[in-house]
mmCIF file of C-alpha atoms (C1' of nucleotides) in Angstrom:
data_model
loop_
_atom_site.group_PDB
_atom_site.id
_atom_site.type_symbol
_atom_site.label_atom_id
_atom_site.label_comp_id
_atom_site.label_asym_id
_atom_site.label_seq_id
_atom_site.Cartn_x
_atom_site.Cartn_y
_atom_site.Cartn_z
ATOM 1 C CA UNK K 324 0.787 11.250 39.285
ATOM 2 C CA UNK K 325 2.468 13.086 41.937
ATOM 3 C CA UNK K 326 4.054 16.554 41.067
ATOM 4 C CA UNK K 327 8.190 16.836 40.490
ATOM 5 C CA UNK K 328 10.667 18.118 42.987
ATOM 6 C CA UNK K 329 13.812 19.180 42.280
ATOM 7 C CA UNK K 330 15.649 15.665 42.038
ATOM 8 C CA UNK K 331 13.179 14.319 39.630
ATOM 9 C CA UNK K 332 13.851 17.033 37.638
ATOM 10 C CA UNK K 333 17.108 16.431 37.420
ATOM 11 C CA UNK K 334 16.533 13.212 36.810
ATOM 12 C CA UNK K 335 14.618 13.964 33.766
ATOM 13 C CA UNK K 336 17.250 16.471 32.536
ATOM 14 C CA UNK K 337 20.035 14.484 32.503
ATOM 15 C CA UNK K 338 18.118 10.767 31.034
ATOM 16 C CA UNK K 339 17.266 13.325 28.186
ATOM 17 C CA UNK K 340 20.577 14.612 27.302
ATOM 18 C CA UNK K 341 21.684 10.831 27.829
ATOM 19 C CA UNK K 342 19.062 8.130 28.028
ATOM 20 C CA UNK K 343 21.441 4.916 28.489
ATOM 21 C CA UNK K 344 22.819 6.433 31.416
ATOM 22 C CA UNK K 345 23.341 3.887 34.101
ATOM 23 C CA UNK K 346 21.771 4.256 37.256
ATOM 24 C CA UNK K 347 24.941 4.447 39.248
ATOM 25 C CA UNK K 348 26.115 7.497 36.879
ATOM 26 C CA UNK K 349 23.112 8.817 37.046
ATOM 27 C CA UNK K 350 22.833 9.190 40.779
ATOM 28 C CA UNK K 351 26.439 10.071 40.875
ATOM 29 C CA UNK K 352 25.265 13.473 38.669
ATOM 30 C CA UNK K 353 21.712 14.151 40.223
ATOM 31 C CA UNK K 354 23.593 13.576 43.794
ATOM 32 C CA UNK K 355 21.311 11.249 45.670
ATOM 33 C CA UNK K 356 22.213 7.425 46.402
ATOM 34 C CA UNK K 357 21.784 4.804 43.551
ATOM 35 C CA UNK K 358 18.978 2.894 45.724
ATOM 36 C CA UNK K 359 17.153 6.546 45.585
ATOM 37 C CA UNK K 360 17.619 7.393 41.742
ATOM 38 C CA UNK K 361 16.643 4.094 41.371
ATOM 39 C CA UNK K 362 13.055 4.463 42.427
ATOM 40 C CA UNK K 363 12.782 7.924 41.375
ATOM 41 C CA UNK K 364 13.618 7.120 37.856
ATOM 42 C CA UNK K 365 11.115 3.826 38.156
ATOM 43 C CA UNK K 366 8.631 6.039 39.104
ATOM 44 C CA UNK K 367 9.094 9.023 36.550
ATOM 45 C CA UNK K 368 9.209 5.835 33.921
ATOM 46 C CA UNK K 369 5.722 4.201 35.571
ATOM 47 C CA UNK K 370 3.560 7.100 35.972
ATOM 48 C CA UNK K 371 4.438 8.065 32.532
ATOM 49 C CA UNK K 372 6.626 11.563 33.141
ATOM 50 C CA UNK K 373 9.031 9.523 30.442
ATOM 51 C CA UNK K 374 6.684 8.450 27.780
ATOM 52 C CA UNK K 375 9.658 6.185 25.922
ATOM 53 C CA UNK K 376 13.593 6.073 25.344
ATOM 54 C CA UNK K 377 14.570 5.921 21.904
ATOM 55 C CA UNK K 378 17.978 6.186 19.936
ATOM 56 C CA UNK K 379 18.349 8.693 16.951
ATOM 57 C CA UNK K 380 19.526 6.851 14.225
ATOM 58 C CA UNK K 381 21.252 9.277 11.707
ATOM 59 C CA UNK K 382 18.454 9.267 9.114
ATOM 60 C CA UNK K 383 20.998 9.510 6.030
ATOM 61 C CA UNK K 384 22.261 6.589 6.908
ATOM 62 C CA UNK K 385 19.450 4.636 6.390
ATOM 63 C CA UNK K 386 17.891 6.373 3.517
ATOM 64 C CA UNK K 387 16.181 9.150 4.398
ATOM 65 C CA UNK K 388 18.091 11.742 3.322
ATOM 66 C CA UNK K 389 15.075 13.900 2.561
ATOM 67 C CA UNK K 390 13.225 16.226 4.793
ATOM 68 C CA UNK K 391 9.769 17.854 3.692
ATOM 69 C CA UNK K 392 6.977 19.502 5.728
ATOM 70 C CA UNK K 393 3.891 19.835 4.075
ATOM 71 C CA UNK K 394 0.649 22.192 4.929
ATOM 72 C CA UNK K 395 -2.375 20.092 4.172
ATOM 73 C CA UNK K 396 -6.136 21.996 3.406
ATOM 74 C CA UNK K 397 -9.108 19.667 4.103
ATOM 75 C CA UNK K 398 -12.148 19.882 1.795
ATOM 76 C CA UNK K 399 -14.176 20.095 4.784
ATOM 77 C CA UNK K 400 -14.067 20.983 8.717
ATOM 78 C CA UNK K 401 -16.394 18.537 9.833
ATOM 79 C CA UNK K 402 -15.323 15.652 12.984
ATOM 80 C CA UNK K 403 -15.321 13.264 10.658
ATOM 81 C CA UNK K 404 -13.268 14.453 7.971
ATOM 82 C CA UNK K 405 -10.484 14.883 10.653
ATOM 83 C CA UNK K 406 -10.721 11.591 11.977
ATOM 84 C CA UNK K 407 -10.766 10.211 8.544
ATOM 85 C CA UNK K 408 -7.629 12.109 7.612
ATOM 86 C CA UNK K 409 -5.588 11.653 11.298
ATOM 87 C CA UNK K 410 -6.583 7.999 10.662
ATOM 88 C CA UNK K 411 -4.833 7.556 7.144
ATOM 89 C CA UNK K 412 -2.180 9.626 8.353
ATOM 90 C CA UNK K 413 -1.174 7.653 11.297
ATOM 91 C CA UNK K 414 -0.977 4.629 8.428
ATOM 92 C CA UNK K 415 1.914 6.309 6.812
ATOM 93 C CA UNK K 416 4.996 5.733 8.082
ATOM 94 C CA UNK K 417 6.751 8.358 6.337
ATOM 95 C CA UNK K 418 5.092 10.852 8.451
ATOM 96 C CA UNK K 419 7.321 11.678 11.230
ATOM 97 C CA UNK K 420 4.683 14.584 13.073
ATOM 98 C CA UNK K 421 1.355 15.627 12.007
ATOM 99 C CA UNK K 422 -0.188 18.252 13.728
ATOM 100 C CA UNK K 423 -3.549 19.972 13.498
ATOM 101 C CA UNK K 424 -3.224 23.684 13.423
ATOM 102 C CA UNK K 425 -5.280 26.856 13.346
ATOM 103 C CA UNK K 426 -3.936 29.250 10.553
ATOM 104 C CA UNK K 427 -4.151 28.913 6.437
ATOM 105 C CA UNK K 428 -3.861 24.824 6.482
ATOM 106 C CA UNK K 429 -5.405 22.719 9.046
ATOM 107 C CA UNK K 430 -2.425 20.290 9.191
ATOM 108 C CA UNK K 431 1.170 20.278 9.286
ATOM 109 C CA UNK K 432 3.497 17.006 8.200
ATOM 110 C CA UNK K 433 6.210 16.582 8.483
ATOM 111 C CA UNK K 434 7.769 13.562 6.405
ATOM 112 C CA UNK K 435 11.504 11.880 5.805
ATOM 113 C CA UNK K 436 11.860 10.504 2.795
ATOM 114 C CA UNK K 437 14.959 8.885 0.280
ATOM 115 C CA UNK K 438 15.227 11.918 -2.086
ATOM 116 C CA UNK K 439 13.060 14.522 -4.325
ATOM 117 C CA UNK K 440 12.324 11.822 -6.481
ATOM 118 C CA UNK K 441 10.907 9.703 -3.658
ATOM 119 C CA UNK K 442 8.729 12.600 -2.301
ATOM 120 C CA UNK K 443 7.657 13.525 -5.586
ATOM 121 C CA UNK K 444 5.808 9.725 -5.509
ATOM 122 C CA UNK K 445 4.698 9.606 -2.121
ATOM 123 C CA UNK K 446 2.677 13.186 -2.712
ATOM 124 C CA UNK K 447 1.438 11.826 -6.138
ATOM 125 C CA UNK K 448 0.367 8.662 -4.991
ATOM 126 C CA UNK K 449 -0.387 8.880 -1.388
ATOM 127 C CA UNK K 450 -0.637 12.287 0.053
ATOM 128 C CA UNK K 451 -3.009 14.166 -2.409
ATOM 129 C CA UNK K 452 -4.967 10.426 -2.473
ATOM 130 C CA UNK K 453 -5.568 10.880 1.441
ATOM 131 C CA UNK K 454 -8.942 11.221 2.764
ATOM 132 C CA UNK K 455 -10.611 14.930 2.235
ATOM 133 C CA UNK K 456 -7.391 16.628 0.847
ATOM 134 C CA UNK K 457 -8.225 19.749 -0.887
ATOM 135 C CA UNK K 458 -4.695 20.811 -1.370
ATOM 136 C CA UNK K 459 -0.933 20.853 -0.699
ATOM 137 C CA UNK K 460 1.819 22.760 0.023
ATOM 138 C CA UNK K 461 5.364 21.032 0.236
ATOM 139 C CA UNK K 462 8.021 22.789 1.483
ATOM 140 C CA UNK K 463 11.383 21.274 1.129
ATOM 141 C CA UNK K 464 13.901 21.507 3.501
ATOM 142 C CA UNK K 465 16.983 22.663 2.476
ATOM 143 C CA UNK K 466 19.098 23.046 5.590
ATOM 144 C CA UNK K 467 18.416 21.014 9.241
ATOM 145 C CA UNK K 468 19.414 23.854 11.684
ATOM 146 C CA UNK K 469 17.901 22.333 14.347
ATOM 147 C CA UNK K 470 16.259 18.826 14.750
ATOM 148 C CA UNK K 471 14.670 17.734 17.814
ATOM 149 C CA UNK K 472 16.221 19.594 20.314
ATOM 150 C CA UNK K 473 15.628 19.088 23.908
ATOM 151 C CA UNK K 474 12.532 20.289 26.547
ATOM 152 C CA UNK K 475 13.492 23.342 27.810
ATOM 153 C CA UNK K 476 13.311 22.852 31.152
ATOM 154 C CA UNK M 28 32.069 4.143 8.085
ATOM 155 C CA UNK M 29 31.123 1.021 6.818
ATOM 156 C CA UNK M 30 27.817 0.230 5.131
ATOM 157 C CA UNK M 31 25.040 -1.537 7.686
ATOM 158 C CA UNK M 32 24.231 -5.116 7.176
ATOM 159 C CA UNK M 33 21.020 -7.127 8.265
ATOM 160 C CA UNK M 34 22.068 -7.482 11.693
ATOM 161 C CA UNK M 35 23.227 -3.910 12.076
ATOM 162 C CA UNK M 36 19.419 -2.322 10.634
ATOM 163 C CA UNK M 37 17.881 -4.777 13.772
ATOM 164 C CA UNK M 38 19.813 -3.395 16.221
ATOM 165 C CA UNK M 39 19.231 0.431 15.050
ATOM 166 C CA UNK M 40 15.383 -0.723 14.937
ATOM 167 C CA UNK M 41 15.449 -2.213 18.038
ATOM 168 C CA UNK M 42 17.058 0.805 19.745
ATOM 169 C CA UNK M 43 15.145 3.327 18.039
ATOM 170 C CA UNK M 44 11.937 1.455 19.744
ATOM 171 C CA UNK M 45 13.570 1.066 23.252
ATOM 172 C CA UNK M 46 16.659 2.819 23.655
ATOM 173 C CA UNK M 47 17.513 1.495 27.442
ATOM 174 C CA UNK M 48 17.167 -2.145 26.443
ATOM 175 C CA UNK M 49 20.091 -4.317 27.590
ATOM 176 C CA UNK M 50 22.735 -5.902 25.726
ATOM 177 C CA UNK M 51 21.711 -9.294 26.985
ATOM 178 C CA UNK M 52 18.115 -8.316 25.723
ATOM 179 C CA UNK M 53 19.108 -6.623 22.553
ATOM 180 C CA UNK M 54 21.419 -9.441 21.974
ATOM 181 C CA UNK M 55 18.300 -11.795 22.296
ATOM 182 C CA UNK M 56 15.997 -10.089 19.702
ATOM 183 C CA UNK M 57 18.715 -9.865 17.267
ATOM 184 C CA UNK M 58 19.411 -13.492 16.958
ATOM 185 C CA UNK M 59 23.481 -12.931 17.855
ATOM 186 C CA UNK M 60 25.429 -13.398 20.654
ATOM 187 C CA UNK M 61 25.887 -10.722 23.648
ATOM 188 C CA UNK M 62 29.527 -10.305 22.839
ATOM 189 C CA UNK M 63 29.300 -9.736 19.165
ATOM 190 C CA UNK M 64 25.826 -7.280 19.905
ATOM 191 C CA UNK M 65 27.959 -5.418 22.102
ATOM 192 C CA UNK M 66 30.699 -4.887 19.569
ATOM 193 C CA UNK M 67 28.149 -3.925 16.633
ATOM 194 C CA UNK M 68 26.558 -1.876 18.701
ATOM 195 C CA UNK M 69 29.661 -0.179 20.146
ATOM 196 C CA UNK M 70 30.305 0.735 16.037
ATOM 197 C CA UNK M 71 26.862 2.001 15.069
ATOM 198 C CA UNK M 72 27.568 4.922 18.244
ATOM 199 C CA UNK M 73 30.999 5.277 17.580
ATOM 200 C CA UNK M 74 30.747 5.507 14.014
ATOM 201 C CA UNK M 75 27.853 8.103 14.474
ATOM 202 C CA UNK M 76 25.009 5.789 13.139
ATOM 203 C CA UNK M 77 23.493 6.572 16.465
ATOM 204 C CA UNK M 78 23.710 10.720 17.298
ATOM 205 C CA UNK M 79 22.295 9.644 20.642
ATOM 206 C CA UNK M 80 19.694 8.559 22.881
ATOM 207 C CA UNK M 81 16.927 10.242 24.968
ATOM 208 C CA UNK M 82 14.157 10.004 27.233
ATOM 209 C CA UNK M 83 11.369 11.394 25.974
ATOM 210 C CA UNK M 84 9.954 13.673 28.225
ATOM 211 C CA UNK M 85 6.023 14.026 28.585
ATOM 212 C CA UNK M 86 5.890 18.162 27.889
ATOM 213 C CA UNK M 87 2.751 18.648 29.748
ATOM 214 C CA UNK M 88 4.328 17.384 32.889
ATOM 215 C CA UNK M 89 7.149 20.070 32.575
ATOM 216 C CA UNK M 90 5.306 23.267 32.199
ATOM 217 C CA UNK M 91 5.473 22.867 28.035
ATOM 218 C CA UNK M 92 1.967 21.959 27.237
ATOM 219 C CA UNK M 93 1.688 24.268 24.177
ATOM 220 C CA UNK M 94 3.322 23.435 20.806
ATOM 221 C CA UNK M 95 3.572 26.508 18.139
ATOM 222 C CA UNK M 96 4.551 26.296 14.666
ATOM 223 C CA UNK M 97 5.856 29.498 13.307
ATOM 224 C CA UNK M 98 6.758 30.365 9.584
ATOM 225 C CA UNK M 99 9.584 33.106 9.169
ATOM 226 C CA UNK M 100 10.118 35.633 6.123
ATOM 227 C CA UNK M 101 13.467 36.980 6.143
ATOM 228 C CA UNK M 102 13.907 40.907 4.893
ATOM 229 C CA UNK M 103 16.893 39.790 2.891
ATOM 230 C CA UNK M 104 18.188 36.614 1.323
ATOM 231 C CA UNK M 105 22.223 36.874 2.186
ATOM 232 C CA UNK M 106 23.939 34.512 3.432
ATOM 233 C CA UNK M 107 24.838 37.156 6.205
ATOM 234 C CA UNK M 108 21.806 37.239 6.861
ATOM 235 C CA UNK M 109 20.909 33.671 6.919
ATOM 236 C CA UNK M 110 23.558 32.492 9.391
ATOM 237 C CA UNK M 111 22.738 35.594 11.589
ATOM 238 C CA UNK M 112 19.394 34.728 12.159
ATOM 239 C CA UNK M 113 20.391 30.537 12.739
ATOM 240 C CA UNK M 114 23.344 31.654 15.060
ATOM 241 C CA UNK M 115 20.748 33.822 17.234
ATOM 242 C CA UNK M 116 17.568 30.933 17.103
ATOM 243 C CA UNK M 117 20.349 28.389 18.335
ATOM 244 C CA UNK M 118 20.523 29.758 21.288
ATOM 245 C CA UNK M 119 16.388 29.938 21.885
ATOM 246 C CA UNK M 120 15.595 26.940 23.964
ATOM 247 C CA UNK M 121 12.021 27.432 23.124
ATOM 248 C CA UNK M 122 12.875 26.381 19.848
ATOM 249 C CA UNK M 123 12.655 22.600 19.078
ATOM 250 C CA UNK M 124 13.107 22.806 15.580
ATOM 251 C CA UNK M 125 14.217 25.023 12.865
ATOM 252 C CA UNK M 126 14.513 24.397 8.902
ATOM 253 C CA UNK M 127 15.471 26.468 6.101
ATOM 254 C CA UNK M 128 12.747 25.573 3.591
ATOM 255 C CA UNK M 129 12.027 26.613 0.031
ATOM 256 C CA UNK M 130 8.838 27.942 -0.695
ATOM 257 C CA UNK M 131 6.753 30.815 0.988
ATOM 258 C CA UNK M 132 8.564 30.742 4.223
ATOM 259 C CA UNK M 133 12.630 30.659 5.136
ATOM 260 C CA UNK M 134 12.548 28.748 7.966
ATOM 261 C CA UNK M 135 10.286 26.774 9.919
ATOM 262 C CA UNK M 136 9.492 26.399 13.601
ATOM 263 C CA UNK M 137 8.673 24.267 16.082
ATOM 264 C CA UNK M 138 8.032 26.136 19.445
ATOM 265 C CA UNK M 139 7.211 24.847 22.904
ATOM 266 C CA UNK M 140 5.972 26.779 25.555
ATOM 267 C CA UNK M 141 3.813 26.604 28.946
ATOM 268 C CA UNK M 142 0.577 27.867 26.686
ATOM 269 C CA UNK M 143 -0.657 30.622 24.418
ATOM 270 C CA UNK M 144 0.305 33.619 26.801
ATOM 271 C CA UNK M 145 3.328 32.189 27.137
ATOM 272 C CA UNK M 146 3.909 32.423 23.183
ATOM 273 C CA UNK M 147 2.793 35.552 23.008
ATOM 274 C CA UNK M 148 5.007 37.548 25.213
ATOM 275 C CA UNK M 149 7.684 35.342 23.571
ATOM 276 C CA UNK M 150 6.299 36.206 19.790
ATOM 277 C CA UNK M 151 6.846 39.799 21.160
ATOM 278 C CA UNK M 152 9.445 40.158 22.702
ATOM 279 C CA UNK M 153 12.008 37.729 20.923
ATOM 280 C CA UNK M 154 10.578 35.970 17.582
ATOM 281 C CA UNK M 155 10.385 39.089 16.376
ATOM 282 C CA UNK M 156 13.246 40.637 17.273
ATOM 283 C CA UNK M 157 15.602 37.855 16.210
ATOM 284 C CA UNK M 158 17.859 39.585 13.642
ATOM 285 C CA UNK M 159 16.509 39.707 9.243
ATOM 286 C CA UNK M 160 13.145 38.967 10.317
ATOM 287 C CA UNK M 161 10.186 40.745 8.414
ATOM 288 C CA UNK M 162 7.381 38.709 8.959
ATOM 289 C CA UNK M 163 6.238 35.675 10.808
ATOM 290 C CA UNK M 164 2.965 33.563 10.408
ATOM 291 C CA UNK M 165 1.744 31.376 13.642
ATOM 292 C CA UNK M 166 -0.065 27.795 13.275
ATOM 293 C CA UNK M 167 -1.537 27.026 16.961
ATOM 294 C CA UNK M 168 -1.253 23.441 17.201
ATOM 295 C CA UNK M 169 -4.665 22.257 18.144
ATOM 296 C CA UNK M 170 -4.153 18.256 18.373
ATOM 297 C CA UNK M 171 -0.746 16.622 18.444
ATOM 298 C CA UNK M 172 -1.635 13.919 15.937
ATOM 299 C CA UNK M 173 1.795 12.255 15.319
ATOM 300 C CA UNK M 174 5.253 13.665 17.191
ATOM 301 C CA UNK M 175 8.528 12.382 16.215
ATOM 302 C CA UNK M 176 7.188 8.675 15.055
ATOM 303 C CA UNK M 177 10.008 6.364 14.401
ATOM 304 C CA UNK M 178 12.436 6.544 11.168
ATOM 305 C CA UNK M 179 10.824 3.466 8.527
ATOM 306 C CA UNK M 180 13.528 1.687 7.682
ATOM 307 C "C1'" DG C 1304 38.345 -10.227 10.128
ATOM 308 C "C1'" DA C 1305 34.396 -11.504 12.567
ATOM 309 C "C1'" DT C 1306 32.260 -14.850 15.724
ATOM 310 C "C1'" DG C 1307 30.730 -17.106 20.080
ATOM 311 C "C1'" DA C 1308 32.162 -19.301 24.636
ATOM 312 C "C1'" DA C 1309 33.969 -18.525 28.826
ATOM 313 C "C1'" DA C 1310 35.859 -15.715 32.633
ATOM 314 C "C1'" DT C 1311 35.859 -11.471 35.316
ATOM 315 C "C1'" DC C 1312 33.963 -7.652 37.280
ATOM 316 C "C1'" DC C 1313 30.752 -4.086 38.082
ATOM 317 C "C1'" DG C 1314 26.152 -2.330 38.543
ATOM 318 C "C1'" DA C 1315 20.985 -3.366 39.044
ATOM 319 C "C1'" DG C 1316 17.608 -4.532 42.031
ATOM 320 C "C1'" DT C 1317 16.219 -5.819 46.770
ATOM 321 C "C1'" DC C 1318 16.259 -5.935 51.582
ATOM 322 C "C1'" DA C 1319 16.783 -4.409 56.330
ATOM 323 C "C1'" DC C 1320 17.379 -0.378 58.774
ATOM 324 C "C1'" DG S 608 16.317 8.013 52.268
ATOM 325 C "C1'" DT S 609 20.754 5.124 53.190
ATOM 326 C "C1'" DG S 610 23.835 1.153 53.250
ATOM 327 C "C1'" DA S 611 24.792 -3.622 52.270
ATOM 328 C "C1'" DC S 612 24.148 -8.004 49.904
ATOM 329 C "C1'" DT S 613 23.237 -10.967 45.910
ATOM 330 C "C1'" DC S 614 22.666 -12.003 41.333
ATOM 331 C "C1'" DG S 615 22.706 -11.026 36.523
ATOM 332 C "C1'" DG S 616 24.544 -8.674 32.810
ATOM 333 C "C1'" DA S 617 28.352 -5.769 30.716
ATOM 334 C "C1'" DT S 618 32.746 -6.110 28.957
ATOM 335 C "C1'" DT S 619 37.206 -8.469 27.752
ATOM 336 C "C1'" DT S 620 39.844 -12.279 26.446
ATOM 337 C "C1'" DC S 621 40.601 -15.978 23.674
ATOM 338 C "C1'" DA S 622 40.204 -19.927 20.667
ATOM 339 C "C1'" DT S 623 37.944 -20.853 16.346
ATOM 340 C "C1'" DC S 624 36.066 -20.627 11.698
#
DNA sequence: GATGAAATCCGAGTCAC
DNA sequence: GTGACTCGGATTTCATC
């Protein structure tokens, strides 16, 4: 895994901003010759620099109109209680990012769902069920300022 | 913008997995033909069904190895101040995500930088100088367990 | 009104340099 | 890394249901 010079980062740059870029556009803008972009960006793809390409769908428009983090205590900091949690976690495929974090929880969700009403179920039936959870707290979202945005880089 | 029928939710799957796959290809695992793919799937962008699509970039590999969560107390809850302190964390690279949230924060954060001196100096010298804010509380992320995992649809 | 077959054209992928 | 060559897929047209 080589490092980056200045093309590949460009490279990288501009497939984030616009991922179904074609190659010969995406030389034209990163200004080397399509043969050239065209191993660079194999490269950056096979030696994993680009772990994945991936449309946003617009999650309203499929149902998931809901947006809640939730901080997460553990009854106990022992390996295996983590890997018993992180395991049921990864199960759920409501959970968009969990994190383990130092600070007053020891992990941070956060989950799309349908609506209040469908969150309300999920933490009832699911979330406060999951292995070790001491307790909860949800935090709705109320406004998306900023979703996602790109690496600064 | 029309509602999405069975064919439509396949393609916005099958693009949310792989977002460089081909027409031809997409066409294939969909079960339709390539011209009628390429006119569904010309809607779901146009139609803004699909906000986009990016290469996912590994962070590590660009200098961003660290991920921070922060959680931000306003002073005041105005409006004023509200869209003051949005209009000024817009323009933050460092800042993946932001969310107003109820409950013991106002916003949420989702920080990446090159590592934890990295976050410090910009803790000091910007997070807390962004305009309204009284307090902030920091989550380290220790373990990425989950980041941005597919929509379940 | 949407579909799939066919026809055209452009870009991906490969090779020699 | 560049330029050229070939083949496959993207995109449009069109007849059809």
């Amino acid at each position: 895994m080589a490092a980056l010079d200045r093309v590949d980062l460009r490279i990288l740059r501009a497939l984030q901003g616009e991922g179904r870029l074609s190659n010969a556009e995406l030389a034209a803008r990163v200004n080397v010759s399509p043969a050239t972009c065209h191993r660079r960006t194999q490269r950056l793809f096979d030696e994993g620099f680009v772990t994945g390409v991936r449309a946003e769908v617009a999650p309203g428009a499929v149902g998931l109109g809901a947006l809640v983090m939730v901080g997460v205590v553990l009854d106990r900091s022992t390996p295996e209680s983590f890997a018993a949690f992180e395991g049921a976690v990864l199960e759920m495929k409501e959970v968009l990012d969990c994190n383990l974090v130092a600070g007053d929880f020891d992990y941070l969700l956060k989950i799309r769902v349908r609506d209040m009403a469908d969150f309300n179920k999920l933490h009832g039936q699911k979330l406060i069920a999951l292995p070790g959870v001491r307790q909860t707290r949800t935090f709705f979202v109320m406004k998306e300022v900023k979703e996602n945005a790109r690496l600064p880089f």
